[in-house]
Tab-separated table of C-alpha atoms in Angstrom:
chain	number	residue	atom	x	y	z
A	1	MET	CA	10.065	26.754	31.309
A	2	THR	CA	10.835	23.885	28.965
A	3	THR	CA	12.894	20.831	29.881
A	4	ASN	CA	15.154	18.912	27.552
A	5	LYS	CA	12.987	16.002	26.708
A	6	GLN	CA	10.033	18.575	25.949
A	7	ARG	CA	12.330	20.332	23.493
A	8	HIS	CA	13.509	17.041	22.298
A	9	ASN	CA	9.705	15.783	22.051
A	10	LEU	CA	8.934	18.755	20.119
A	11	SER	CA	11.801	18.356	17.688
A	12	VAL	CA	10.678	14.840	17.421
A	13	ASN	CA	7.194	15.609	16.263
A	14	ARG	CA	8.696	17.989	13.788
A	15	GLU	CA	10.335	15.449	12.327
A	16	ILE	CA	7.931	12.938	11.813
A	17	LEU	CA	5.334	15.894	10.707
A	18	SER	CA	7.907	16.922	8.006
A	19	LEU	CA	8.563	13.611	6.529
A	20	SER	CA	4.696	12.436	6.869
A	21	LEU	CA	2.436	15.071	5.771
A	22	PRO	CA	4.276	14.958	1.931
A	23	SER	CA	3.610	11.106	2.430
A	24	ILE	CA	0.342	11.671	3.297
A	25	VAL	CA	-0.212	14.367	-0.206
A	26	THR	CA	1.485	11.162	-1.837
A	27	ASN	CA	-1.043	8.590	-0.412
A	28	ILE	CA	-4.142	10.855	-0.654
A	29	THR	CA	-3.681	10.747	-4.394
A	30	THR	CA	-3.702	7.147	-4.266
A	31	PRO	CA	-6.630	6.598	-3.282
A	32	LEU	CA	-8.382	9.493	-4.658
A	33	LEU	CA	-7.465	7.748	-8.249
A	34	GLY	CA	-8.680	4.470	-7.326
A	35	LEU	CA	-11.892	6.570	-6.336
A	36	VAL	CA	-12.042	8.289	-9.625
A	37	ASP	CA	-11.411	4.872	-11.481
A	38	VAL	CA	-14.501	3.680	-9.295
A	39	ALA	CA	-16.614	7.149	-10.121
A	40	ILE	CA	-15.838	7.067	-13.713
A	41	VAL	CA	-17.248	3.516	-14.337
A	42	GLY	CA	-19.944	3.772	-11.780
A	43	HIS	CA	-21.636	6.227	-13.786
A	44	MET	CA	-21.812	3.796	-16.583
A	45	ASP	CA	-25.146	2.191	-15.665
A	46	SER	CA	-24.065	-1.207	-14.895
A	47	ALA	CA	-22.599	-3.017	-12.217
A	48	ALA	CA	-20.137	-4.928	-13.998
A	49	TYR	CA	-18.105	-1.988	-14.804
A	50	ILE	CA	-17.566	-1.605	-11.262
A	51	GLY	CA	-16.738	-5.109	-10.537
A	52	ALA	CA	-14.079	-5.355	-13.551
A	53	ILE	CA	-12.718	-2.762	-12.041
A	54	ALA	CA	-12.262	-4.290	-8.475
A	55	ILE	CA	-11.469	-7.576	-10.118
A	56	GLY	CA	-8.794	-5.845	-11.905
A	57	GLY	CA	-7.450	-3.973	-9.420
A	58	SER	CA	-7.380	-6.863	-7.133
A	59	MET	CA	-5.363	-8.833	-9.859
A	60	PHE	CA	-2.555	-5.715	-9.946
A	61	ASN	CA	-2.408	-5.439	-5.925
A	62	MET	CA	-2.150	-9.193	-5.665
A	63	LEU	CA	1.229	-8.916	-8.417
A	64	TYR	CA	2.664	-5.930	-7.230
A	65	TRP	CA	2.038	-6.176	-3.290
A	66	LEU	CA	4.047	-9.906	-3.780
A	67	PHE	CA	7.245	-7.507	-4.682
A	68	GLY	CA	6.099	-4.365	-1.962
A	69	PHE	CA	9.209	-5.513	-0.182
A	70	LEU	CA	10.942	-3.071	-3.106
A	71	ARG	CA	9.465	-0.259	-1.741
A	72	MET	CA	9.991	-1.153	2.164
A	73	GLY	CA	12.862	-2.517	2.067
A	74	SER	CA	14.733	-0.105	-0.281
A	75	SER	CA	13.287	2.245	2.387
A	76	GLY	CA	14.695	0.757	5.619
A	77	MET	CA	18.156	-0.108	4.383
A	78	THR	CA	18.569	3.070	2.813
A	79	ALA	CA	17.612	4.946	6.272
A	80	GLN	CA	19.963	2.522	8.379
A	81	ALA	CA	22.722	3.623	5.455
A	82	PHE	CA	21.710	7.448	5.909
A	83	GLY	CA	22.190	7.108	9.600
A	84	ALA	CA	25.424	5.470	9.584
A	85	LYS	CA	26.220	7.673	6.542
A	86	ASP	CA	27.407	5.098	4.283
A	87	HIS	CA	26.761	6.986	0.628
A	88	LEU	CA	28.113	3.940	-1.389
A	89	ALA	CA	25.738	1.504	0.476
A	90	GLN	CA	23.194	4.026	-0.248
A	91	SER	CA	23.548	3.888	-3.927
A	92	ARG	CA	24.190	0.089	-4.004
A	93	ILE	CA	20.970	-0.485	-2.649
A	94	LEU	CA	19.491	1.331	-5.097
A	95	GLN	CA	20.857	-0.310	-8.476
A	96	GLN	CA	20.231	-3.598	-6.950
A	97	ALA	CA	16.508	-2.855	-6.231
A	98	LEU	CA	15.922	-1.327	-9.704
A	99	LEU	CA	17.596	-4.513	-11.361
A	100	VAL	CA	15.049	-6.842	-9.489
A	101	ALA	CA	12.644	-3.904	-10.551
A	102	MET	CA	13.353	-4.680	-13.764
A	103	LEU	CA	13.768	-8.312	-14.225
A	104	ALA	CA	10.192	-8.707	-12.122
A	105	GLY	CA	7.878	-6.324	-14.439
A	106	ILE	CA	9.254	-7.979	-17.535
A	107	ALA	CA	8.611	-11.462	-16.283
A	108	MET	CA	4.606	-9.769	-15.497
A	109	ILE	CA	4.702	-9.163	-19.308
A	110	VAL	CA	5.846	-12.722	-20.711
A	111	LEU	CA	3.425	-14.139	-18.185
A	112	ARG	CA	0.419	-12.099	-18.505
A	113	HIS	CA	-1.647	-14.404	-20.170
A	114	GLN	CA	-1.636	-17.359	-17.990
A	115	VAL	CA	-1.452	-14.902	-14.488
A	116	CYS	CA	-5.028	-13.111	-15.747
A	117	GLU	CA	-7.101	-16.420	-16.774
A	118	ALA	CA	-5.145	-18.072	-13.354
A	119	VAL	CA	-6.622	-15.134	-11.310
A	120	LEU	CA	-9.909	-14.762	-13.301
A	121	TRP	CA	-10.554	-18.898	-12.660
A	122	PHE	CA	-9.514	-18.688	-9.044
A	123	MET	CA	-11.825	-15.559	-8.139
A	124	ASP	CA	-14.932	-17.236	-10.019
A	125	VAL	CA	-16.198	-13.704	-11.456
A	126	GLU	CA	-19.095	-13.438	-13.372
A	127	ALA	CA	-18.687	-13.971	-17.669
A	128	ASP	CA	-19.996	-10.471	-18.112
A	129	THR	CA	-16.988	-8.944	-15.215
A	130	ALA	CA	-14.720	-11.032	-16.951
A	131	VAL	CA	-14.267	-10.120	-19.844
A	132	LEU	CA	-13.682	-6.185	-19.016
A	133	ALA	CA	-11.539	-7.341	-16.148
A	134	ARG	CA	-9.219	-9.239	-18.588
A	135	THR	CA	-9.435	-6.149	-21.055
A	136	TYR	CA	-7.923	-4.050	-18.418
A	137	PHE	CA	-5.368	-6.404	-16.969
A	138	GLU	CA	-3.952	-6.766	-20.417
A	139	ILE	CA	-3.661	-3.038	-21.053
A	140	LEU	CA	-2.151	-2.123	-17.668
A	141	VAL	CA	0.443	-4.763	-17.365
A	142	TRP	CA	2.355	-3.359	-19.386
A	143	GLY	CA	3.585	-0.659	-16.982
A	144	ALA	CA	4.689	-2.880	-14.541
A	145	PRO	CA	8.043	-2.409	-14.891
A	146	ALA	CA	7.571	1.234	-14.664
A	147	VAL	CA	5.211	0.506	-11.480
A	148	LEU	CA	7.851	-1.817	-9.517
A	149	GLY	CA	10.507	0.880	-10.382
A	150	THR	CA	8.600	3.457	-9.103
A	151	TYR	CA	8.426	1.503	-5.649
A	152	VAL	CA	12.067	1.356	-5.587
A	153	MET	CA	12.575	5.260	-6.400
A	154	SER	CA	9.933	5.971	-3.781
A	155	GLY	CA	11.625	3.672	-1.096
A	156	TRP	CA	14.817	4.691	-1.434
A	157	PHE	CA	13.671	8.262	-1.500
A	158	LEU	CA	12.165	7.890	2.058
A	159	GLY	CA	15.305	6.413	3.019
A	160	MET	CA	17.038	9.424	2.204
A	161	GLN	CA	14.564	11.662	4.057
A	162	ASN	CA	12.997	12.761	1.411
A	163	SER	CA	9.404	12.269	1.065
A	164	ARG	CA	8.531	15.235	-1.069
A	165	ALA	CA	10.088	13.725	-4.386
A	166	PRO	CA	7.414	10.928	-4.096
A	167	MET	CA	4.762	13.202	-3.932
A	168	TRP	CA	5.691	15.284	-6.413
A	169	VAL	CA	6.231	12.141	-8.652
A	170	SER	CA	2.541	10.469	-7.181
A	171	ILE	CA	0.856	13.930	-8.007
A	172	PHE	CA	2.436	13.906	-11.649
A	173	ILE	CA	1.035	10.067	-12.028
A	174	ASN	CA	-2.410	10.882	-10.721
A	175	LEU	CA	-2.919	13.849	-12.077
A	176	CYS	CA	-1.979	12.398	-15.318
A	177	ASN	CA	-4.163	9.757	-15.021
A	178	ILE	CA	-7.345	11.209	-14.461
A	179	ALA	CA	-6.840	13.568	-17.114
A	180	VAL	CA	-6.331	10.838	-19.772
A	181	SER	CA	-8.898	8.976	-18.497
A	182	LEU	CA	-11.274	11.052	-18.618
A	183	VAL	CA	-10.446	12.191	-21.895
A	184	LEU	CA	-10.295	8.951	-22.847
A	185	VAL	CA	-13.974	7.338	-21.389
A	186	TYR	CA	-15.998	10.472	-22.261
A	187	CYS	CA	-14.615	12.306	-25.361
A	188	PHE	CA	-13.521	8.933	-27.252
A	189	ASN	CA	-15.993	6.480	-25.497
A	190	TYR	CA	-13.510	3.972	-24.489
A	191	ASP	CA	-14.893	2.550	-21.505
A	192	ILE	CA	-12.417	0.026	-19.472
A	193	PRO	CA	-9.797	0.846	-22.164
A	194	GLY	CA	-9.849	4.473	-21.758
A	195	VAL	CA	-9.446	3.538	-17.460
A	196	ALA	CA	-6.631	1.148	-18.516
A	197	VAL	CA	-4.828	3.087	-20.883
A	198	GLY	CA	-4.920	6.232	-19.084
A	199	SER	CA	-3.204	4.701	-15.620
A	200	LEU	CA	-0.885	2.788	-18.125
A	201	VAL	CA	0.657	6.294	-19.567
A	202	ALA	CA	1.037	7.744	-16.025
A	203	GLN	CA	3.006	4.868	-14.952
A	204	TRP	CA	5.618	5.421	-17.013
A	205	GLY	CA	5.187	8.832	-16.825
A	206	GLY	CA	5.758	8.818	-13.301
A	207	PHE	CA	8.795	6.583	-13.227
A	208	MET	CA	10.650	8.720	-15.458
A	209	LEU	CA	9.978	11.519	-13.764
A	210	ALA	CA	11.190	9.844	-10.538
A	211	CYS	CA	14.334	8.808	-12.266
A	212	SER	CA	15.284	12.136	-13.359
A	213	ILE	CA	14.751	13.666	-9.936
A	214	CYS	CA	17.580	11.397	-8.573
A	215	LEU	CA	20.068	11.927	-10.857
A	216	ILE	CA	19.567	15.650	-10.841
A	217	ARG	CA	19.347	15.785	-7.161
A	218	TYR	CA	22.102	13.108	-5.820
A	219	ASP	CA	25.517	12.183	-6.505
A	220	ILE	CA	25.334	8.887	-7.070
A	221	VAL	CA	27.866	6.038	-7.268
A	222	LEU	CA	27.466	4.262	-10.078
A	223	SER	CA	28.531	0.650	-9.933
A	224	THR	CA	29.463	-1.830	-12.456
A	225	PHE	CA	26.872	-4.857	-13.152
A	226	LYS	CA	29.621	-7.116	-11.630
A	227	GLU	CA	29.218	-5.475	-8.491
A	228	ILE	CA	25.565	-5.030	-8.304
A	229	VAL	CA	24.950	-8.716	-8.648
A	230	GLU	CA	27.520	-9.848	-6.084
A	231	ILE	CA	26.121	-12.679	-4.268
A	232	LYS	CA	27.060	-11.525	-1.315
A	233	GLY	CA	25.396	-7.932	-1.827
A	234	LEU	CA	22.517	-9.898	-3.137
A	235	LYS	CA	22.188	-12.163	-0.408
A	236	HIS	CA	22.036	-9.466	2.228
A	237	PHE	CA	19.556	-8.025	0.161
A	238	PHE	CA	17.364	-10.463	-0.288
A	239	ARG	CA	17.629	-12.131	3.537
A	240	ILE	CA	16.178	-9.136	4.602
A	241	ASN	CA	12.865	-8.656	2.121
A	242	VAL	CA	12.407	-12.562	1.828
A	243	ASP	CA	10.119	-12.178	4.957
A	244	ILE	CA	8.820	-8.776	3.379
A	245	PHE	CA	7.354	-11.250	0.435
A	246	LEU	CA	6.118	-14.302	2.844
A	247	ARG	CA	4.131	-11.170	4.833
A	248	THR	CA	3.138	-10.208	1.522
A	249	LEU	CA	1.625	-13.178	0.285
A	250	CYS	CA	-0.630	-13.390	3.866
A	251	LEU	CA	-1.873	-10.427	2.742
A	252	VAL	CA	-2.658	-11.058	-0.741
A	253	ALA	CA	-4.126	-14.057	0.271
A	254	VAL	CA	-6.467	-12.519	2.683
A	255	THR	CA	-6.971	-9.556	-0.092
A	256	LEU	CA	-7.969	-12.329	-2.858
A	257	TRP	CA	-10.474	-14.121	-0.126
A	258	PHE	CA	-12.184	-11.007	0.286
A	259	THR	CA	-12.830	-10.096	-3.180
A	260	ARG	CA	-13.534	-13.894	-4.476
A	261	THR	CA	-16.336	-14.100	-1.749
A	262	GLY	CA	-18.171	-10.688	-2.588
A	263	SER	CA	-17.994	-12.184	-6.585
A	264	ARG	CA	-19.333	-15.596	-5.301
A	265	GLN	CA	-22.576	-13.950	-3.711
A	266	GLY	CA	-23.385	-11.889	-7.253
A	267	THR	CA	-22.080	-9.035	-8.935
A	268	GLU	CA	-23.948	-6.521	-6.784
A	269	MET	CA	-22.085	-7.928	-3.614
A	270	LEU	CA	-18.907	-7.564	-5.683
A	271	ALA	CA	-19.848	-4.010	-6.322
A	272	VAL	CA	-20.593	-3.222	-2.560
A	273	ASN	CA	-17.350	-5.030	-0.862
A	274	ALA	CA	-15.468	-3.259	-3.905
A	275	LEU	CA	-17.319	0.348	-2.726
A	276	LEU	CA	-16.677	-0.136	1.379
A	277	MET	CA	-13.073	-1.011	0.824
A	278	GLN	CA	-12.338	2.157	-0.412
A	279	PHE	CA	-13.076	3.464	2.949
A	280	PHE	CA	-10.025	1.300	4.176
A	281	THR	CA	-8.171	2.514	1.142
A	282	LEU	CA	-8.612	5.761	2.112
A	283	PHE	CA	-7.592	5.499	5.976
A	284	SER	CA	-4.450	3.453	5.435
A	285	PHE	CA	-3.070	5.718	2.402
A	286	PHE	CA	-3.532	8.336	5.536
A	287	MET	CA	-1.883	5.851	8.585
A	288	ASP	CA	0.752	5.295	6.044
A	289	GLY	CA	1.779	8.756	5.930
A	290	PHE	CA	3.149	8.353	9.068
A	291	ALA	CA	4.120	4.424	8.919
A	292	PHE	CA	6.428	5.953	6.323
A	293	ALA	CA	7.352	8.452	8.716
A	294	GLY	CA	8.339	6.080	10.891
A	295	GLU	CA	10.212	4.042	8.433
A	296	ALA	CA	12.752	6.734	7.853
A	297	ILE	CA	13.215	8.044	11.209
A	298	CYS	CA	13.152	4.811	12.782
A	299	GLY	CA	15.661	3.343	10.251
A	300	LYS	CA	17.931	6.858	10.894
A	301	TYR	CA	18.117	6.088	14.479
A	302	ILE	CA	18.927	2.598	14.117
A	303	GLY	CA	21.855	3.444	12.198
A	304	ALA	CA	23.342	5.896	13.841
A	305	GLY	CA	22.233	4.198	16.535
A	306	GLU	CA	20.701	6.812	18.524
A	307	ARG	CA	18.268	4.578	20.770
A	308	THR	CA	16.734	7.365	23.370
A	309	LEU	CA	15.609	9.235	20.343
A	310	LEU	CA	13.752	5.706	18.208
A	311	ARG	CA	11.898	5.170	21.678
A	312	ARG	CA	10.747	8.750	21.446
A	313	SER	CA	10.006	8.588	17.833
A	314	ILE	CA	7.964	5.256	18.603
A	315	ASP	CA	5.777	6.677	21.394
A	316	ALA	CA	5.023	10.026	19.311
A	317	LEU	CA	3.832	7.878	15.949
A	318	CYS	CA	1.439	6.003	18.415
A	319	ARG	CA	-0.073	9.003	19.747
A	320	TRP	CA	-0.276	10.625	16.159
A	321	GLY	CA	-1.755	7.555	14.913
A	322	ALA	CA	-4.385	7.149	17.753
A	323	GLY	CA	-5.144	10.770	16.600
A	324	LEU	CA	-6.085	9.852	13.362
A	325	ALA	CA	-8.115	6.619	14.244
A	326	VAL	CA	-10.453	9.377	16.402
A	327	ALA	CA	-10.667	11.374	13.457
A	328	PHE	CA	-11.612	9.049	10.888
A	329	THR	CA	-14.012	7.128	12.848
A	330	VAL	CA	-15.714	10.189	13.380
A	331	ILE	CA	-15.805	11.264	9.717
A	332	TYR	CA	-16.768	7.599	8.633
A	333	ALA	CA	-19.953	7.926	11.525
A	334	VAL	CA	-21.217	11.220	9.738
A	335	GLY	CA	-20.356	11.058	6.174
A	336	GLY	CA	-20.311	7.506	5.436
A	337	ASP	CA	-23.038	7.636	3.124
A	338	LEU	CA	-22.316	10.706	1.744
A	339	LEU	CA	-19.232	9.199	0.195
A	340	LEU	CA	-20.963	6.010	-1.215
A	341	ASN	CA	-23.210	8.728	-2.978
A	342	PHE	CA	-20.140	10.044	-4.581
A	343	LEU	CA	-18.393	6.506	-5.371
A	344	SER	CA	-21.850	5.226	-7.353
A	345	SER	CA	-25.194	6.398	-8.763
A	346	GLU	CA	-26.555	2.419	-8.457
A	347	LYS	CA	-29.148	2.709	-6.225
A	348	ASN	CA	-29.089	-1.320	-4.716
A	349	VAL	CA	-25.810	-1.194	-4.590
A	350	ILE	CA	-25.627	1.588	-2.200
A	351	VAL	CA	-28.485	0.745	0.053
A	352	HIS	CA	-26.573	-2.774	0.073
A	353	ALA	CA	-23.351	-0.801	1.023
A	354	HIS	CA	-24.913	1.083	4.222
A	355	GLU	CA	-26.111	-2.527	5.321
A	356	TYR	CA	-22.541	-2.780	6.628
A	357	ILE	CA	-21.546	0.858	7.150
A	358	TYR	CA	-21.160	0.229	10.942
A	359	TRP	CA	-18.030	-1.982	9.804
A	360	ILE	CA	-16.366	0.736	8.287
A	361	ILE	CA	-16.706	2.914	11.170
A	362	THR	CA	-14.451	-0.254	13.117
A	363	ILE	CA	-11.815	0.096	10.824
A	364	PRO	CA	-9.939	3.264	12.188
A	365	VAL	CA	-9.682	1.896	15.819
A	366	ALA	CA	-8.964	-1.910	14.849
A	367	GLY	CA	-6.239	-0.688	12.512
A	368	PHE	CA	-4.258	2.060	13.328
A	369	LEU	CA	-1.614	0.146	15.669
A	370	ALA	CA	-0.865	-2.209	12.746
A	371	PHE	CA	0.206	0.658	10.431
A	372	THR	CA	1.881	2.247	12.983
A	373	TRP	CA	4.166	-0.810	14.044
A	374	ASP	CA	4.507	-1.881	10.219
A	375	GLY	CA	6.796	1.585	9.993
A	376	VAL	CA	8.473	1.236	12.697
A	377	PHE	CA	9.604	-3.109	11.883
A	378	ILE	CA	10.503	-2.042	8.780
A	379	GLY	CA	12.585	1.066	9.566
A	380	ALA	CA	14.378	-1.412	11.773
A	381	THR	CA	14.312	-4.213	8.916
A	382	ALA	CA	12.943	-6.649	12.129
A	383	THR	CA	11.151	-8.465	8.861
A	384	ARG	CA	10.550	-11.736	10.703
A	385	SER	CA	8.394	-10.118	13.407
A	386	MET	CA	6.286	-8.752	10.790
A	387	LEU	CA	5.881	-12.218	8.785
A	388	LEU	CA	5.023	-13.516	12.272
A	389	SER	CA	1.957	-10.965	13.085
A	390	MET	CA	0.761	-11.340	9.590
A	391	ALA	CA	0.473	-15.015	9.686
A	392	ALA	CA	-0.925	-15.268	12.535
A	393	ALA	CA	-3.426	-12.639	11.762
A	394	THR	CA	-4.609	-14.489	8.147
A	395	ALA	CA	-4.862	-17.350	10.496
A	396	VAL	CA	-7.464	-15.385	12.467
A	397	PHE	CA	-9.025	-14.176	9.794
A	398	PHE	CA	-9.424	-17.312	7.762
A	399	ILE	CA	-10.837	-18.988	10.978
A	400	THR	CA	-13.076	-16.432	12.054
A	401	TYR	CA	-14.149	-16.457	8.549
A	402	ALA	CA	-14.715	-20.306	8.159
A	403	LEU	CA	-17.202	-19.610	11.436
A	404	ALA	CA	-18.548	-16.810	11.106
A	405	PHE	CA	-19.580	-16.551	7.155
A	406	PRO	CA	-22.081	-19.721	7.139
A	407	SER	CA	-24.430	-17.950	9.548
A	408	LEU	CA	-23.612	-14.255	8.630
A	409	GLY	CA	-23.221	-14.114	5.458
A	410	ASN	CA	-21.059	-10.978	4.329
A	411	HIS	CA	-21.372	-9.563	7.708
A	412	GLY	CA	-19.178	-12.797	8.857
A	413	LEU	CA	-16.664	-11.752	5.943
A	414	TRP	CA	-16.209	-8.404	7.963
A	415	LEU	CA	-16.107	-9.438	11.081
A	416	ALA	CA	-12.406	-11.959	9.729
A	417	PHE	CA	-11.454	-8.522	8.439
A	418	ILE	CA	-11.707	-6.803	11.440
A	419	GLY	CA	-10.510	-9.472	13.661
A	420	TYR	CA	-7.843	-9.715	10.947
A	421	LEU	CA	-6.251	-6.206	11.677
A	422	LEU	CA	-6.790	-6.289	15.643
A	423	THR	CA	-4.608	-9.165	15.305
A	424	ARG	CA	-1.994	-7.279	13.418
A	425	GLY	CA	-1.982	-4.439	15.764
A	426	THR	CA	-2.055	-6.456	19.092
A	427	ILE	CA	0.820	-8.983	18.518
A	428	LEU	CA	3.285	-6.434	16.789
A	429	SER	CA	2.275	-3.920	19.909
A	430	VAL	CA	3.911	-6.669	22.219
A	431	ILE	CA	6.930	-7.651	20.093
A	432	GLY	CA	7.595	-3.950	19.592
A	433	ARG	CA	8.119	-3.399	23.706
A	434	ARG	CA	11.582	-4.050	22.636
A	435	TYR	CA	12.534	-0.852	20.737
A	436	ARG	CA	10.530	1.526	23.901
A	437	ARG	CA	12.780	0.729	26.697
A	438	HIS	CA	15.530	2.637	28.041
């Protein structure tokens, strides 16, 4: 006989899957997009092209990750407003976040030359790679308002318990990007510019599609400009998100240092690390599917005051995360070399990348708790705890790097990265116990 607890657990699992599966479809297209970009330039007979995509991608990751609070904050705040059935708050959060996104995107365009040169100088990129990376950046930066606006729309849809809308938007963006890039690169011989323009066209098309879905499906309560910029409301918006912004600074620092260290070891090692990080990217976007479900579900139950369902949801999310970690560990152990050969035809790069494949196999087990708890804490808008765990993990990364890199070289860099993932997950697990108490 099925008990009430078992029925509730089945219901929670169905709810998690109904949100996570579309999110996984959404997210898997994102690493596939990066894989296609790398695969396109990876067959251009020069490691400099792969390096340029790695540097250009890191430059945009740095900029866009700084404004990751636009998605994460929108998701958690909207989910709690959804749980509380506060329709006015749901609409106001969307409009405030879109205003910030547009202003930030315009600022990136205005400061594009200074930002590009500063990051290239910091990364100490070789001359031929720097020229290609600069070209990539100068074209694609014009999509900044669209990218940040899409961040907002994705987070808001998720908070409204709708993961299907972001899925269709993401599929459109990625298919458009792939199609345009392939045509420009292989039909018109535009190498790096072709890849950049393909992404730019897709970014603006995706943002317009997201806005259209929102206006058609939801009854948005429009606010006046004075209401949107009302000081009390904006202070609340930024108070919740400032910790996410600072947390993201730590994440960007780790990512930039990782890429910079590869670059300082030469173009070939930069290409090796770029290929290997695609394994982490692929795993992270699968895990984020369940983390996104955690944001929506935990935020909703907190807004509605449903403590028991919150606890059961967290337990179920942890079980799903552990299962994914085991699955990806097996996949990487068995098929890692096949993926490396798909990504590049450069034999020297593949041979050197194989030397580090064992670090890749450890990523899923080391990282799944960090991703799982990130979703819970975002839904709870418990951003200070996220900041503290990330700050500690960042310290572990740089201390380990300083101790291990001089003797272990690139292996020391990967050791520091694995330690960083483990630290995040461990600290969040300890802090998160308060959400699992009766």
